[in-house]
């Protein structure tokens, strides 16, 4: 059974960079069969896809966040990471990592439990 | 403002059926049979309930079904149960540039 677990600071100051890591267990991130995504959810609001990475390091980002987002992968640790720069209060949200099969429009079939990141001074 | 439009709330009594709509455009829902639906209980991660418009993952009750007509996808839950009370989100493939769009979510209340 694949499990995903987010980790990282729960509090980030405005203008700084938010950094999170997703550790995958029960399966290899290098299997080549999946995309690995970040999705966020502000309190009381809907889901927003941030971006994804493939095991090769190839990435795709939400156009609305593309200028501030970097997603990377560390296959040796079975982890992938998110960096979001120049954060503001609007970036306060629960951040989820999720897996999707590597095909066009593949659904998010496994999710992490989510981690709350608050942007505040 | 979310890319896909869902009603903010729907409600139904135990045993009844409800339908949640998800309206997009010809650039997403209307062009691809790649709509998925997620159930989210308070404080929990979303759970995949329907993919590719009408397919159910293993383990998901057959009380959940999906369909699509034009730019609007729908999730139907039959035989409502108390445990179905949750937020539901639709999601669609939106082409090679945007890739993924979500709906704003619908709160289902079981009366």
Short mmCIF file of C-alpha atoms in Angstrom, two decimals:
data_model
loop_
_atom_site.label_atom_id
_atom_site.label_comp_id
_atom_site.label_asym_id
_atom_site.label_seq_id
_atom_site.Cartn_x
_atom_site.Cartn_y
_atom_site.Cartn_z
CA UNK A 1 0.00 0.00 0.00
CA UNK A 2 1.53 3.28 -1.11
CA UNK A 3 1.71 6.00 1.51
CA UNK A 4 2.68 9.65 1.11
CA UNK A 5 3.74 11.90 3.97
CA UNK A 6 4.31 15.65 3.82
CA UNK A 7 6.84 17.35 6.08
CA UNK A 8 8.23 20.83 6.54
CA UNK A 9 7.87 24.05 8.53
CA UNK A 10 4.37 24.96 9.59
CA UNK A 11 5.12 28.67 9.74
CA UNK A 12 6.79 30.78 7.07
CA UNK A 13 7.36 34.53 7.09
CA UNK A 14 6.00 36.72 4.29
CA UNK A 15 8.35 37.14 1.33
CA UNK A 16 10.28 34.00 2.29
CA UNK A 17 10.30 30.61 0.57
CA UNK A 18 7.99 27.78 1.60
CA UNK A 19 9.69 24.38 1.45
CA UNK A 20 7.96 21.03 1.83
CA UNK A 21 8.96 17.42 1.23
CA UNK A 22 6.81 14.42 0.43
CA UNK A 23 8.18 11.01 1.39
CA UNK A 24 6.77 8.04 -0.49
CA UNK A 25 6.67 4.59 1.09
CA UNK A 26 5.32 1.26 -0.10
CA UNK A 27 6.43 1.93 -3.66
CA UNK A 28 9.29 3.38 -5.62
CA UNK A 29 9.08 6.92 -6.91
CA UNK A 30 11.39 5.71 -9.69
CA UNK A 31 8.94 3.12 -11.01
CA UNK A 32 8.20 5.36 -13.94
CA UNK A 33 4.48 4.76 -13.82
CA UNK A 34 3.35 7.88 -11.98
CA UNK A 35 3.38 11.64 -11.77
CA UNK A 36 3.92 13.17 -8.32
CA UNK A 37 1.95 16.32 -7.57
CA UNK A 38 1.47 19.08 -5.02
CA UNK A 39 -2.05 20.36 -4.34
CA UNK A 40 -3.12 22.96 -1.79
CA UNK A 41 -6.32 23.96 -0.01
CA UNK A 42 -6.81 27.23 1.86
CA UNK A 43 -9.01 26.91 4.93
CA UNK A 44 -12.64 26.54 3.95
CA UNK A 45 -11.84 26.71 0.25
CA UNK A 46 -11.34 24.42 -2.70
CA UNK A 47 -8.39 22.49 -4.07
CA UNK A 48 -5.72 24.06 -6.27
CA UNK A 49 -3.21 22.02 -8.26
CA UNK A 50 0.29 23.46 -7.89
CA UNK A 51 2.36 21.25 -10.15
CA UNK A 52 3.86 17.82 -10.73
CA UNK A 53 7.10 16.01 -11.41
CA UNK A 54 8.05 12.79 -13.12
CA UNK A 55 10.89 10.57 -11.99
CA UNK A 56 13.09 11.95 -14.78
CA UNK A 57 12.80 15.41 -13.25
CA UNK A 58 10.43 16.72 -15.89
CA UNK A 59 7.96 19.19 -14.37
CA UNK A 60 4.66 20.90 -15.15
CA UNK A 61 3.26 23.81 -13.15
CA UNK A 62 -0.02 25.63 -12.70
CA UNK A 63 0.34 28.69 -14.94
CA UNK A 64 -0.92 30.95 -12.13
CA UNK A 65 1.91 29.87 -9.81
CA UNK A 66 4.61 28.95 -12.31
CA UNK A 67 6.84 31.98 -11.63
CA UNK A 68 7.17 31.09 -7.94
CA UNK A 69 7.17 27.27 -7.92
CA UNK A 70 9.94 24.71 -8.12
CA UNK A 71 9.30 20.98 -7.72
CA UNK A 72 12.23 18.59 -7.50
CA UNK A 73 12.73 14.86 -6.94
CA UNK A 74 15.28 12.85 -4.96
CA UNK A 75 14.94 9.26 -6.09
CA UNK A 76 17.62 8.06 -3.66
CA UNK A 77 15.41 9.14 -0.76
CA UNK A 78 12.11 8.32 -2.49
CA UNK A 79 11.06 11.94 -1.97
CA UNK A 80 9.90 14.91 -3.96
CA UNK A 81 9.84 18.51 -2.81
CA UNK A 82 8.06 21.81 -3.28
CA UNK A 83 9.51 25.29 -3.07
CA UNK A 84 7.22 28.31 -3.31
CA UNK A 85 8.96 31.66 -3.24
CA UNK A 86 7.85 35.15 -2.20
CA UNK A 87 4.97 33.85 -0.11
CA UNK A 88 2.14 36.00 1.19
CA UNK A 89 -0.80 35.35 3.49
CA UNK A 90 -2.69 34.09 0.42
CA UNK A 91 -0.37 31.07 0.35
CA UNK A 92 -1.59 29.92 3.76
CA UNK A 93 -3.13 26.53 3.15
CA UNK A 94 -3.03 22.82 3.77
CA UNK A 95 -0.56 21.39 1.28
CA UNK A 96 -1.05 17.86 -0.03
CA UNK A 97 1.21 15.64 -2.06
CA UNK A 98 -0.50 13.15 -4.35
CA UNK A 99 0.18 10.48 -6.96
CA UNK A 100 -1.41 10.15 -10.38
CA UNK A 101 -0.89 7.43 -13.00
CA UNK A 102 1.34 8.53 -15.84
CA UNK A 103 -1.29 8.92 -18.52
CA UNK A 104 -3.19 11.92 -19.83
CA UNK A 105 -5.64 13.07 -17.19
CA UNK A 106 -4.69 10.36 -14.73
CA UNK A 107 -6.58 10.86 -11.44
CA UNK A 108 -5.00 11.47 -8.05
CA UNK A 109 -5.30 8.01 -6.54
CA UNK A 110 -3.16 8.36 -3.42
CA UNK A 111 -2.81 11.44 -1.22
CA UNK A 112 -0.78 12.42 1.80
CA UNK A 113 -2.58 13.49 4.94
CA UNK A 114 -1.72 17.13 4.30
CA UNK A 115 0.30 19.68 6.22
CA UNK A 116 -0.81 23.14 7.25
CA UNK A 117 1.50 25.97 6.32
CA UNK A 118 0.77 29.40 7.74
CA UNK A 119 2.36 32.52 6.29
CA UNK A 120 2.70 35.09 9.02
CA UNK A 121 5.30 37.34 10.59
CA UNK B 1 -12.67 31.62 -8.44
CA UNK B 2 -12.43 27.96 -9.40
CA UNK B 3 -12.22 26.89 -13.01
CA UNK B 4 -15.10 24.41 -12.68
CA UNK B 5 -18.44 25.44 -11.20
CA UNK B 6 -20.17 23.34 -8.56
CA UNK B 7 -23.15 24.14 -6.36
CA UNK B 8 -22.03 25.22 -2.91
CA UNK B 9 -24.30 22.75 -1.19
CA UNK B 10 -26.75 19.94 -1.73
CA UNK B 11 -28.74 17.90 0.74
CA UNK B 12 -30.79 14.75 0.88
CA UNK B 13 -32.38 12.33 3.30
CA UNK B 14 -31.04 8.85 4.00
CA UNK B 15 -31.99 6.46 1.22
CA UNK B 16 -32.56 9.19 -1.33
CA UNK B 17 -30.41 10.01 -4.36
CA UNK B 18 -28.64 13.28 -5.02
CA UNK B 19 -26.71 14.65 -7.98
CA UNK B 20 -23.87 17.15 -7.90
CA UNK B 21 -23.09 19.04 -11.08
CA UNK B 22 -19.73 20.27 -12.30
CA UNK B 23 -19.78 22.76 -15.15
CA UNK B 24 -16.70 23.56 -17.16
CA UNK B 25 -16.00 24.65 -20.71
CA UNK B 26 -15.16 23.19 -24.09
CA UNK B 27 -11.50 23.48 -23.05
CA UNK B 28 -11.80 21.02 -20.18
CA UNK B 29 -14.90 18.99 -19.26
CA UNK B 30 -16.40 19.29 -22.72
CA UNK B 31 -13.32 18.09 -24.59
CA UNK B 32 -12.12 15.16 -22.52
CA UNK B 33 -13.65 12.19 -20.77
CA UNK B 34 -11.17 12.79 -17.97
CA UNK B 35 -13.30 14.02 -15.09
CA UNK B 36 -12.67 12.70 -11.61
CA UNK B 37 -14.51 13.18 -8.34
CA UNK B 38 -13.11 13.32 -4.80
CA UNK B 39 -14.77 12.94 -1.41
CA UNK B 40 -13.31 14.86 1.51
CA UNK B 41 -14.37 14.48 5.12
CA UNK B 42 -13.45 17.27 7.56
CA UNK B 43 -9.77 17.30 8.39
CA UNK B 44 -9.02 14.46 5.99
CA UNK B 45 -7.34 14.16 2.62
CA UNK B 46 -9.50 13.87 -0.49
CA UNK B 47 -10.38 10.35 -1.64
CA UNK B 48 -10.81 9.36 -5.28
CA UNK B 49 -14.38 8.21 -5.92
CA UNK B 50 -14.80 8.40 -9.72
CA UNK B 51 -12.33 8.74 -12.59
CA UNK B 52 -12.63 9.03 -16.37
CA UNK B 53 -16.19 10.33 -15.90
CA UNK B 54 -17.79 7.11 -14.72
CA UNK B 55 -15.24 4.56 -13.55
CA UNK B 56 -15.04 3.53 -9.90
CA UNK B 57 -11.78 2.60 -8.21
CA UNK B 58 -11.69 -0.71 -6.42
CA UNK B 59 -13.39 -0.46 -3.05
CA UNK B 60 -15.68 2.46 -3.87
CA UNK B 61 -19.35 1.69 -3.38
CA UNK B 62 -21.48 1.24 -6.50
CA UNK B 63 -23.84 3.80 -4.97
CA UNK B 64 -21.51 6.36 -6.51
CA UNK B 65 -21.80 6.95 -10.24
CA UNK B 66 -20.66 9.57 -12.71
CA UNK B 67 -21.78 10.89 -16.05
CA UNK B 68 -21.17 13.74 -18.46
CA UNK B 69 -23.16 15.74 -20.97
CA UNK B 70 -21.49 18.47 -22.94
CA UNK B 71 -19.57 20.78 -20.62
CA UNK B 72 -21.21 19.43 -17.45
CA UNK B 73 -20.23 16.37 -15.46
CA UNK B 74 -22.33 14.92 -12.68
CA UNK B 75 -21.84 12.76 -9.62
CA UNK B 76 -24.83 10.81 -8.38
CA UNK B 77 -25.00 9.17 -4.99
CA UNK B 78 -27.86 6.76 -4.53
CA UNK B 79 -29.16 5.30 -1.28
CA UNK B 80 -27.70 8.18 0.74
CA UNK B 81 -26.05 7.21 3.99
CA UNK B 82 -24.91 9.35 6.90
CA UNK B 83 -21.29 8.56 6.07
CA UNK B 84 -21.68 10.20 2.66
CA UNK B 85 -21.87 13.62 4.34
CA UNK B 86 -18.71 15.32 3.11
CA UNK B 87 -17.34 17.81 0.61
CA UNK B 88 -17.12 16.66 -3.00
CA UNK B 89 -14.77 18.08 -5.63
CA UNK B 90 -14.71 17.54 -9.35
CA UNK B 91 -11.52 17.72 -11.37
CA UNK B 92 -10.86 17.73 -15.09
CA UNK B 93 -7.96 17.48 -17.49
CA UNK B 94 -7.72 20.87 -19.17
CA UNK B 95 -5.27 20.40 -22.00
CA UNK B 96 -1.50 20.33 -22.20
CA UNK B 97 -0.99 23.90 -20.94
CA UNK B 98 -3.21 24.04 -17.88
CA UNK B 99 -3.39 20.29 -17.25
CA UNK B 100 -5.56 20.19 -14.10
CA UNK B 101 -8.56 22.22 -12.92
CA UNK B 102 -10.71 21.64 -9.85
CA UNK B 103 -14.20 22.68 -8.96
CA UNK B 104 -14.92 24.81 -5.92
CA UNK B 105 -16.45 21.94 -4.01
CA UNK B 106 -19.95 20.98 -2.89
CA UNK B 107 -20.94 20.33 0.70
CA UNK B 108 -23.31 17.37 0.94
CA UNK B 109 -25.55 17.30 3.99
CA UNK B 110 -27.44 14.13 4.85
CA UNK B 111 -30.55 15.31 6.67
#
